[in-house]
Coordinates of N, CA and C in Angstrom, one line a residue:
Chain J
D1 N 0.9 -1.2 0.0 CA 0.0 0.0 0.0 C 0.9 1.2 0.0
A2 N 0.7 2.2 -0.9 CA 1.5 3.3 -1.0 C 1.2 4.4 0.0
G3 N 0.1 4.2 0.7 CA -0.2 5.2 1.7 C -1.0 6.4 1.1
V4 N -1.1 7.5 1.8 CA -1.8 8.7 1.3 C -0.7 9.5 0.6
I5 N -1.0 9.8 -0.6 CA 0.0 10.5 -1.4 C -0.4 12.0 -1.7
Q6 N 0.5 12.9 -1.3 CA 0.3 14.3 -1.5 C 1.3 14.9 -2.5
S7 N 0.8 15.8 -3.3 CA 1.8 16.5 -4.1 C 1.3 18.0 -4.3
P8 N 2.3 18.9 -4.5 CA 3.7 18.7 -4.4 C 4.2 18.6 -2.9
R9 N 5.4 18.2 -2.7 CA 5.9 18.2 -1.3 C 6.2 19.6 -0.8
H10 N 6.7 20.4 -1.7 CA 7.0 21.8 -1.4 C 6.5 22.7 -2.5
E11 N 6.0 23.8 -2.1 CA 5.4 24.8 -3.1 C 5.8 26.2 -2.6
V12 N 6.5 26.9 -3.5 CA 6.8 28.3 -3.2 C 6.1 29.1 -4.3
T13 N 5.3 30.1 -3.8 CA 4.5 30.9 -4.8 C 4.5 32.3 -4.4
E14 N 4.2 33.2 -5.3 CA 4.1 34.6 -5.0 C 2.6 34.9 -4.6
M15 N 2.5 35.9 -3.7 CA 1.2 36.4 -3.3 C 0.3 36.7 -4.5
G16 N -0.9 36.2 -4.4 CA -1.8 36.5 -5.4 C -2.0 35.4 -6.4
Q17 N -1.1 34.5 -6.4 CA -1.1 33.3 -7.3 C -2.1 32.2 -6.8
E18 N -2.6 31.5 -7.7 CA -3.4 30.3 -7.4 C -2.5 29.1 -7.0
V19 N -2.9 28.4 -6.0 CA -2.2 27.2 -5.5 C -3.1 26.1 -5.5
T20 N -2.7 24.9 -6.0 CA -3.5 23.7 -5.9 C -2.7 22.6 -5.3
L21 N -3.2 22.1 -4.2 CA -2.6 20.9 -3.5 C -3.4 19.7 -3.8
R22 N -2.7 18.6 -4.0 CA -3.4 17.3 -4.4 C -3.2 16.2 -3.4
C23 N -4.2 15.3 -3.4 CA -4.1 14.2 -2.5 C -4.8 13.0 -3.1
K24 N -4.1 11.9 -2.9 CA -4.7 10.6 -3.3 C -4.8 9.7 -2.0
P25 N -6.0 9.4 -1.6 CA -6.2 8.7 -0.4 C -5.8 7.2 -0.6
I26 N -5.8 6.5 0.5 CA -5.6 5.0 0.4 C -6.8 4.4 -0.2
S27 N -6.5 3.5 -1.1 CA -7.6 2.8 -1.8 C -8.5 2.1 -0.8
G28 N -9.8 2.3 -0.9 CA -10.8 1.7 0.0 C -11.2 2.5 1.1
H29 N -10.4 3.6 1.4 CA -10.8 4.5 2.4 C -11.9 5.4 1.9
N30 N -12.9 5.7 2.7 CA -14.1 6.4 2.2 C -14.2 7.8 2.9
S31 N -13.2 8.2 3.7 CA -13.2 9.5 4.3 C -11.9 10.2 4.0
L32 N -11.9 11.5 3.8 CA -10.7 12.2 3.5 C -10.8 13.6 4.2
F33 N -9.6 13.9 4.8 CA -9.6 15.1 5.6 C -8.4 16.0 5.2
W34 N -8.6 17.3 5.2 CA -7.5 18.3 4.9 C -7.3 19.0 6.2
Y35 N -6.0 19.0 6.6 CA -5.6 19.8 7.8 C -4.5 20.8 7.4
R36 N -4.4 21.8 8.2 CA -3.3 22.8 8.1 C -2.6 22.9 9.4
Q37 N -1.3 22.9 9.3 CA -0.5 23.0 10.5 C 0.5 24.2 10.5
T38 N 0.4 25.0 11.5 CA 1.3 26.1 11.7 C 1.8 26.2 13.1
M39 N 2.8 26.9 13.4 CA 3.4 27.0 14.7 C 2.4 27.7 15.6
M40 N 1.7 28.7 15.1 CA 0.8 29.5 15.9 C -0.5 28.8 16.3
R41 N -1.0 28.1 15.3 CA -2.4 27.5 15.5 C -2.4 26.0 15.6
G42 N -1.3 25.4 15.5 CA -1.3 23.9 15.5 C -2.0 23.3 14.4
L43 N -2.6 22.2 14.6 CA -3.4 21.4 13.6 C -4.8 21.9 13.5
E44 N -5.2 22.3 12.3 CA -6.6 22.8 12.1 C -7.2 22.0 11.0
L45 N -8.4 21.5 11.3 CA -9.2 20.7 10.3 C -9.8 21.8 9.4
L46 N -9.6 21.6 8.1 CA -10.1 22.6 7.2 C -11.5 22.1 6.6
I47 N -11.5 20.8 6.2 CA -12.7 20.3 5.5 C -12.5 18.7 5.5
Y48 N -13.6 18.0 5.6 CA -13.5 16.6 5.3 C -14.7 16.1 4.5
F49 N -14.4 15.0 3.8 CA -15.4 14.4 2.9 C -15.7 12.9 3.4
N50 N -16.9 12.5 3.3 CA -17.3 11.1 3.4 C -17.9 10.7 2.1
N51 N -17.4 9.6 1.5 CA -17.9 9.1 0.2 C -17.9 10.2 -0.8
N52 N -16.9 11.0 -0.9 CA -16.7 12.1 -1.8 C -17.6 13.3 -1.6
V53 N -18.4 13.3 -0.6 CA -19.3 14.4 -0.3 C -18.7 15.3 0.9
P54 N -18.6 16.6 0.7 CA -18.1 17.4 1.8 C -19.1 17.4 2.9
I55 N -18.6 17.1 4.1 CA -19.5 17.0 5.3 C -19.4 18.2 6.2
D56 N -18.2 18.7 6.3 CA -18.0 19.9 7.2 C -16.8 20.7 6.7
D57 N -17.2 21.9 6.2 CA -16.1 22.8 5.7 C -16.0 24.0 6.6
S58 N -16.5 23.9 7.9 CA -16.5 25.1 8.8 C -15.1 25.5 9.1
G59 N -14.1 24.7 8.9 CA -12.7 25.1 9.1 C -12.0 25.8 8.0
M60 N -12.6 25.9 6.9 CA -12.0 26.6 5.7 C -12.0 28.1 6.1
P61 N -10.8 28.7 6.1 CA -10.7 30.0 6.6 C -11.4 31.1 5.9
E62 N -11.5 31.0 4.6 CA -12.2 32.1 3.9 C -12.5 31.6 2.5
D63 N -13.2 32.4 1.8 CA -13.7 32.0 0.4 C -12.5 31.8 -0.5
R64 N -11.3 32.2 -0.2 CA -10.2 32.0 -1.0 C -9.8 30.5 -1.1
F65 N -10.3 29.7 -0.1 CA -10.0 28.3 0.0 C -11.2 27.5 -0.6
S66 N -10.9 26.5 -1.4 CA -11.9 25.6 -1.8 C -11.3 24.2 -2.0
A67 N -12.2 23.2 -1.8 CA -11.7 21.8 -1.9 C -12.8 21.0 -2.7
K68 N -12.2 20.1 -3.4 CA -13.1 19.2 -4.2 C -12.6 17.7 -4.1
M69 N -13.6 16.8 -4.3 CA -13.2 15.4 -4.3 C -14.1 14.8 -5.4
P70 N -13.6 14.9 -6.6 CA -14.4 14.4 -7.8 C -14.6 12.9 -7.8
N71 N -13.7 12.2 -7.2 CA -13.9 10.7 -7.1 C -13.2 10.2 -5.9
A72 N -13.3 8.9 -5.7 CA -12.8 8.3 -4.4 C -11.3 8.3 -4.3
S73 N -10.6 8.6 -5.4 CA -9.2 8.5 -5.4 C -8.4 9.8 -5.5
F74 N -9.1 10.9 -5.4 CA -8.5 12.2 -5.7 C -9.2 13.3 -5.0
S75 N -8.4 14.2 -4.4 CA -9.0 15.4 -3.9 C -8.0 16.6 -4.1
T76 N -8.5 17.8 -4.2 CA -7.7 19.0 -4.3 C -8.1 20.0 -3.3
L77 N -7.1 20.8 -2.9 CA -7.4 22.0 -2.1 C -6.8 23.1 -2.8
K78 N -7.6 24.1 -3.1 CA -7.1 25.3 -3.9 C -7.2 26.5 -3.1
I79 N -6.2 27.4 -3.3 CA -6.2 28.7 -2.6 C -6.0 29.7 -3.7
Q80 N -7.0 30.6 -3.8 CA -7.0 31.6 -4.9 C -7.7 32.9 -4.4
P81 N -7.0 34.0 -4.3 CA -5.5 34.2 -4.4 C -4.8 33.8 -3.2
S82 N -3.6 33.4 -3.3 CA -2.8 33.1 -2.1 C -2.3 34.3 -1.4
E83 N -2.1 34.2 -0.1 CA -1.5 35.3 0.8 C -0.4 34.7 1.6
P84 N 0.5 35.6 2.1 CA 1.6 35.1 2.9 C 1.1 34.3 4.2
R85 N 0.0 34.7 4.7 CA -0.5 34.1 5.9 C -1.0 32.7 5.7
D86 N -1.1 32.3 4.4 CA -1.5 30.9 4.1 C -0.3 30.0 4.2
S87 N 0.9 30.5 4.4 CA 2.1 29.6 4.5 C 1.9 28.7 5.7
A88 N 2.1 27.4 5.4 CA 1.8 26.4 6.4 C 2.2 25.0 5.8
V89 N 2.1 24.0 6.6 CA 2.1 22.6 6.0 C 0.7 22.1 6.0
Y90 N 0.3 21.6 4.8 CA -1.1 21.1 4.6 C -1.0 19.6 4.5
F91 N -1.8 19.0 5.4 CA -1.8 17.5 5.4 C -3.2 17.0 4.9
C92 N -3.1 15.9 4.2 CA -4.3 15.2 3.8 C -4.2 13.9 4.6
A93 N -5.4 13.4 5.0 CA -5.5 12.2 5.7 C -6.7 11.4 5.2
S94 N -6.6 10.1 5.3 CA -7.8 9.3 4.9 C -8.1 8.2 5.9
S95 N -9.3 7.7 5.9 CA -9.6 6.6 6.8 C -10.8 5.8 6.3
Q96 N -11.0 4.7 6.9 CA -12.1 3.9 6.6 C -13.2 4.0 7.7
G97 N -14.4 4.0 7.3 CA -15.5 4.1 8.3 C -15.7 5.4 9.0
G98 N -15.4 6.5 8.2 CA -15.7 7.8 8.7 C -14.6 8.4 9.6
G99 N -13.5 7.7 9.9 CA -12.5 8.4 10.6 C -12.5 8.1 12.1
A100 N -13.5 7.4 12.6 CA -13.7 7.1 14.0 C -12.6 6.2 14.5
Y101 N -11.9 5.5 13.6 CA -10.9 4.5 14.0 C -9.5 5.1 13.7
G102 N -9.4 6.4 13.5 CA -8.1 7.0 13.3 C -7.8 7.2 11.8
Y103 N -6.8 8.0 11.5 CA -6.5 8.4 10.2 C -5.1 7.9 9.8
T104 N -4.9 7.8 8.5 CA -3.5 7.7 8.0 C -3.2 9.0 7.3
F105 N -2.1 9.6 7.7 CA -1.7 11.0 7.1 C -0.8 10.8 5.9
G106 N -0.9 11.8 5.0 CA 0.1 11.9 4.0 C 1.3 12.7 4.5
S107 N 2.3 12.8 3.7 CA 3.6 13.5 4.1 C 3.5 15.0 4.1
G108 N 2.4 15.5 3.6 CA 2.2 17.0 3.7 C 2.8 17.7 2.5
T109 N 2.2 18.9 2.3 CA 2.8 19.9 1.4 C 3.1 21.1 2.2
R110 N 4.4 21.5 2.1 CA 4.9 22.7 2.7 C 4.7 23.9 1.8
L111 N 3.8 24.8 2.1 CA 3.5 25.9 1.2 C 4.1 27.2 1.8
T112 N 4.8 27.9 0.9 CA 5.4 29.2 1.3 C 4.9 30.2 0.3
V113 N 4.2 31.2 0.8 CA 3.7 32.3 -0.1 C 4.5 33.5 0.2
V114 N 5.2 34.0 -0.8 CA 6.1 35.2 -0.6 C 5.6 36.5 -1.2
Chain Y
A1 N -17.3 24.6 25.0 CA -17.0 24.0 23.7 C -16.2 22.7 23.9
Q2 N -16.4 21.8 23.0 CA -15.6 20.6 23.1 C -14.1 20.9 22.8
S3 N -13.2 20.3 23.6 CA -11.8 20.6 23.3 C -10.9 19.5 23.8
V4 N -9.7 19.5 23.4 CA -8.7 18.6 23.8 C -7.5 19.4 24.3
S5 N -7.0 19.1 25.5 CA -5.9 19.9 26.1 C -4.7 19.1 26.4
Q6 N -3.6 19.6 26.0 CA -2.3 19.0 26.3 C -1.6 20.0 27.1
H7 N -1.4 19.8 28.4 CA -0.9 20.8 29.3 C 0.5 21.1 29.1
N8 N 1.3 20.2 28.7 CA 2.7 20.4 28.6 C 3.0 20.8 27.1
H9 N 3.6 22.0 27.0 CA 4.0 22.5 25.7 C 5.3 21.9 25.2
H10 N 6.3 21.8 26.1 CA 7.6 21.3 25.8 C 8.1 20.6 27.0
V11 N 8.6 19.4 26.7 CA 9.1 18.5 27.8 C 10.5 18.2 27.4
I12 N 11.5 18.3 28.3 CA 12.9 18.0 28.1 C 13.3 16.9 29.1
L13 N 13.8 15.8 28.5 CA 14.2 14.7 29.4 C 15.5 14.2 29.0
S14 N 16.2 13.5 29.9 CA 17.4 12.8 29.6 C 17.1 11.4 29.2
E15 N 17.9 10.8 28.4 CA 17.7 9.4 28.0 C 17.5 8.5 29.2
A16 N 16.6 7.5 29.1 CA 16.3 6.6 30.2 C 15.3 7.1 31.2
A17 N 15.0 8.4 31.1 CA 14.0 8.9 32.0 C 12.6 8.4 31.7
S18 N 11.7 8.5 32.6 CA 10.3 8.1 32.3 C 9.6 9.3 31.8
L19 N 8.6 8.9 31.0 CA 7.8 10.0 30.3 C 6.3 9.8 30.7
E20 N 5.7 10.9 30.9 CA 4.2 11.0 31.0 C 3.8 12.3 30.4
L21 N 3.0 12.2 29.4 CA 2.4 13.4 28.7 C 0.9 13.4 29.0
G22 N 0.4 14.6 29.4 CA -1.0 14.7 29.8 C -1.9 15.0 28.6
C23 N -3.1 14.5 28.7 CA -4.1 14.8 27.7 C -5.5 14.8 28.4
N24 N -6.2 15.8 28.3 CA -7.6 15.9 28.8 C -8.5 16.3 27.8
Y25 N -9.8 15.8 27.8 CA -10.8 16.2 26.8 C -12.0 16.6 27.6
S26 N -12.9 17.3 26.8 CA -14.1 17.8 27.5 C -15.4 17.2 27.0
Y27 N -15.3 16.2 26.2 CA -16.4 15.6 25.6 C -17.1 14.6 26.6
G28 N -18.4 14.6 26.6 CA -19.1 13.6 27.4 C -19.4 12.4 26.5
G29 N -19.9 11.4 27.1 CA -20.3 10.2 26.4 C -19.1 9.4 25.9
T30 N -19.4 8.5 24.9 CA -18.4 7.6 24.4 C -17.4 8.4 23.5
V31 N -16.1 8.1 23.7 CA -15.1 8.7 23.0 C -14.1 7.7 22.4
N32 N -13.5 8.0 21.3 CA -12.4 7.2 20.8 C -11.1 8.1 21.0
L33 N -10.0 7.5 21.5 CA -8.9 8.3 21.8 C -7.6 7.8 21.1
F34 N -6.8 8.8 20.7 CA -5.6 8.5 19.9 C -4.4 9.3 20.4
W35 N -3.2 8.7 20.2 CA -2.0 9.5 20.3 C -1.3 9.3 19.0
Y36 N -0.8 10.4 18.4 CA 0.0 10.5 17.2 C 1.3 11.1 17.5
V37 N 2.3 10.6 16.8 CA 3.7 11.2 16.9 C 4.1 11.8 15.6
Q38 N 4.8 12.9 15.6 CA 5.3 13.6 14.4 C 6.8 13.8 14.6
Y39 N 7.6 13.0 14.0 CA 9.1 13.2 14.0 C 9.4 14.4 13.2
P40 N 10.5 15.1 13.5 CA 10.9 16.3 12.8 C 10.8 16.2 11.3
G41 N 10.1 17.1 10.7 CA 10.0 17.1 9.2 C 9.1 16.0 8.6
Q42 N 8.4 15.3 9.5 CA 7.6 14.1 8.9 C 6.1 14.3 9.2
H43 N 5.4 13.4 8.7 CA 3.9 13.5 9.0 C 3.5 12.8 10.2
L44 N 2.3 12.9 10.6 CA 1.8 12.3 11.9 C 1.6 10.8 11.7
Q45 N 2.0 10.0 12.7 CA 1.9 8.6 12.6 C 1.2 8.1 13.9
L46 N 0.3 7.2 13.8 CA -0.5 6.7 14.9 C 0.4 5.9 15.8
L47 N 0.4 6.3 17.1 CA 1.1 5.5 18.2 C 0.3 4.5 18.8
L48 N -0.9 4.9 19.2 CA -1.9 3.9 19.8 C -3.3 4.5 19.8
K49 N -4.2 3.7 20.1 CA -5.6 4.1 20.1 C -6.4 3.3 21.1
Y50 N -7.5 4.0 21.6 CA -8.4 3.3 22.5 C -9.8 3.5 22.0
F51 N -10.6 2.4 22.0 CA -12.0 2.4 21.7 C -12.8 1.9 22.8
S52 N -12.4 0.8 23.4 CA -13.2 0.3 24.5 C -12.4 -0.8 25.1
G53 N -12.9 -1.4 26.2 CA -12.2 -2.5 26.9 C -11.1 -2.1 27.8
D54 N -10.0 -2.8 27.9 CA -9.0 -2.5 28.9 C -8.5 -1.1 28.7
P55 N -8.6 -0.3 29.8 CA -8.2 1.1 29.7 C -6.7 1.4 29.5
L56 N -5.9 0.4 29.7 CA -4.5 0.5 29.5 C -4.2 0.0 28.1
V57 N -3.7 0.9 27.3 CA -3.5 0.5 25.9 C -2.0 0.5 25.6
K58 N -1.6 -0.5 24.9 CA -0.2 -0.5 24.5 C 0.0 -0.2 23.0
G59 N 1.0 0.6 22.7 CA 1.2 1.0 21.3 C 2.6 0.6 20.8
I60 N 3.0 1.2 19.8 CA 4.3 0.9 19.2 C 5.4 1.5 20.0
K61 N 6.6 1.0 19.8 CA 7.8 1.6 20.3 C 7.8 1.8 21.9
G62 N 7.1 0.9 22.5 CA 7.1 0.9 24.0 C 6.2 1.9 24.7
F63 N 5.4 2.6 23.9 CA 4.5 3.6 24.5 C 3.2 2.9 25.0
E64 N 2.6 3.5 26.0 CA 1.3 3.0 26.5 C 0.5 4.2 26.9
A65 N -0.8 4.1 27.0 CA -1.6 5.2 27.5 C -2.7 4.6 28.4
E66 N -3.2 5.4 29.3 CA -4.2 4.9 30.2 C -5.4 5.8 30.1
F67 N -6.6 5.3 29.9 CA -7.8 6.0 29.8 C -8.5 6.0 31.2
I68 N -8.7 7.2 31.7 CA -9.3 7.3 33.0 C -10.6 8.1 32.8
K69 N -11.7 7.4 32.7 CA -13.0 8.1 32.3 C -13.4 9.2 33.3
S70 N -13.2 8.9 34.6 CA -13.6 9.9 35.6 C -12.8 11.2 35.5
K71 N -11.7 11.1 35.0 CA -10.8 12.3 34.9 C -10.8 12.9 33.5
F72 N -11.5 12.2 32.6 CA -11.5 12.7 31.2 C -10.0 12.8 30.7
S73 N -9.2 11.8 31.0 CA -7.8 11.9 30.6 C -7.4 10.6 29.9
F74 N -6.3 10.8 29.1 CA -5.7 9.8 28.3 C -4.2 10.1 28.2
N75 N -3.5 9.8 29.3 CA -2.1 10.2 29.4 C -1.2 9.2 28.7
L76 N -0.2 9.7 28.0 CA 0.8 8.8 27.3 C 2.0 8.6 28.2
R77 N 2.5 7.3 28.3 CA 3.6 7.0 29.1 C 4.6 6.2 28.4
K78 N 5.9 6.3 28.8 CA 6.9 5.4 28.4 C 7.9 5.3 29.5
P79 N 8.3 4.1 29.9 CA 9.1 3.9 31.1 C 10.5 4.5 30.9
S80 N 11.1 4.4 29.7 CA 12.4 4.8 29.5 C 12.6 5.4 28.1
V81 N 12.8 6.7 28.0 CA 12.8 7.3 26.7 C 14.2 7.2 26.0
Q82 N 14.2 7.3 24.7 CA 15.4 7.3 24.0 C 15.5 8.5 23.2
W83 N 16.7 8.8 22.7 CA 16.9 10.1 21.9 C 16.0 10.1 20.7
S84 N 15.8 8.9 20.2 CA 15.0 8.8 18.9 C 13.5 9.1 19.2
D85 N 13.1 9.2 20.5 CA 11.7 9.6 20.8 C 11.5 11.1 20.7
T86 N 12.5 11.8 20.4 CA 12.4 13.3 20.2 C 11.4 13.5 19.0
A87 N 10.3 14.2 19.3 CA 9.3 14.4 18.4 C 8.2 15.3 19.0
E88 N 7.2 15.5 18.2 CA 6.0 16.2 18.8 C 4.9 15.1 18.9
Y89 N 4.1 15.2 20.0 CA 3.1 14.2 20.3 C 1.8 14.9 20.4
F90 N 0.8 14.3 19.7 CA -0.5 14.9 19.6 C -1.5 13.9 20.2
C91 N -2.4 14.4 21.1 CA -3.5 13.6 21.5 C -4.7 14.0 20.6
A92 N -5.6 13.0 20.3 CA -6.8 13.3 19.5 C -8.0 12.6 20.0
V93 N -9.1 13.2 19.8 CA -10.4 12.6 20.3 C -11.4 12.6 19.2
N94 N -12.1 11.5 19.1 CA -13.3 11.4 18.3 C -14.5 11.1 19.2
S95 N -15.5 12.0 19.1 CA -16.7 11.8 19.9 C -17.9 11.6 18.9
P96 N -18.4 10.4 18.9 CA -19.5 10.1 18.0 C -20.7 11.0 18.2
L97 N -20.8 11.5 19.5 CA -22.0 12.3 19.8 C -21.8 13.7 19.2
Y98 N -20.6 14.2 19.2 CA -20.4 15.6 18.9 C -19.8 15.8 17.5
N99 N -19.1 14.8 17.0 CA -18.3 14.9 15.7 C -18.9 14.0 14.7
Q100 N -19.9 14.5 13.9 CA -20.4 13.7 12.9 C -19.4 13.3 11.8
G101 N -19.4 12.1 11.4 CA -18.5 11.7 10.3 C -17.2 11.3 10.8
G102 N -16.9 11.3 12.1 CA -15.7 10.8 12.6 C -14.5 11.7 12.6
K103 N -14.7 13.0 12.6 CA -13.5 13.8 12.6 C -12.8 13.8 13.9
L104 N -11.5 13.9 13.9 CA -10.7 13.9 15.1 C -10.4 15.4 15.4
I105 N -10.5 15.6 16.7 CA -10.1 16.9 17.3 C -8.7 16.7 17.9
F106 N -7.7 17.5 17.5 CA -6.4 17.3 18.1 C -6.1 18.3 19.2
G107 N -5.2 17.9 20.1 CA -4.7 18.8 21.1 C -3.6 19.7 20.4
Q108 N -3.0 20.6 21.2 CA -2.1 21.5 20.7 C -0.7 20.9 20.4
G109 N -0.5 19.7 20.9 CA 0.8 19.0 20.8 C 1.7 19.3 21.9
T110 N 2.6 18.3 22.2 CA 3.7 18.5 23.2 C 5.0 18.1 22.5
E111 N 5.9 19.0 22.5 CA 7.2 18.8 21.9 C 8.1 18.1 23.0
L112 N 8.6 16.9 22.6 CA 9.5 16.2 23.5 C 10.9 16.3 23.0
S113 N 11.8 16.7 23.8 CA 13.2 16.7 23.5 C 13.9 15.8 24.4
V114 N 14.6 14.8 23.9 CA 15.4 13.8 24.7 C 16.9 14.1 24.5
K115 N 17.5 14.4 25.6 CA 19.0 14.7 25.6 C 19.8 13.4 25.7
P116 N 20.7 13.2 24.8 CA 21.5 11.9 24.8 C 22.4 11.9 26.0

């Protein structure tokens, strides 16, 4: 099993540019979660999907953030336009059975907005 | 509001010392409890989990945790730490009553530094 795969591993972009982060969950997992990690705020849940349907997006900071899960094997998190305060590590995680039994995390995308 | 608290922000120990990291949660009812570890520059990995049964749970790498329902606590322990245990440790809670869909709520994390 290749685990949860995120790309890119690192992204450096200029303020105002669009950024797209990608995630491939573990095959057979039906829940997918996007987290953001910063020194100041720790781990924040941005949005999660069950069976490709967004369940709770209350953690999405503002309209500049959007997430999609067009099928069971792919999800994107998009920031448009990006701002320096979006700089963080973004983790994707997946699980079976809604996440109540724990998650498997991807390696994360380190985003730097200059 | 429902929350998970890890009271120790940074713990510094010498090798072979015993470790206990505190975790308290404010959810009522049934909870599922987890400890994750994040080594420097890496992603979170599951150390151990508790769903039901024996409140003393054993995980990987010699870690264990005890669920004390009356104290709303799930403290992580290791009898003798090693330099390689240097990492950040996160407690997480899933409450079927409060968190639809199984989302985990994480504590703020505790950074552990082990001196060789």
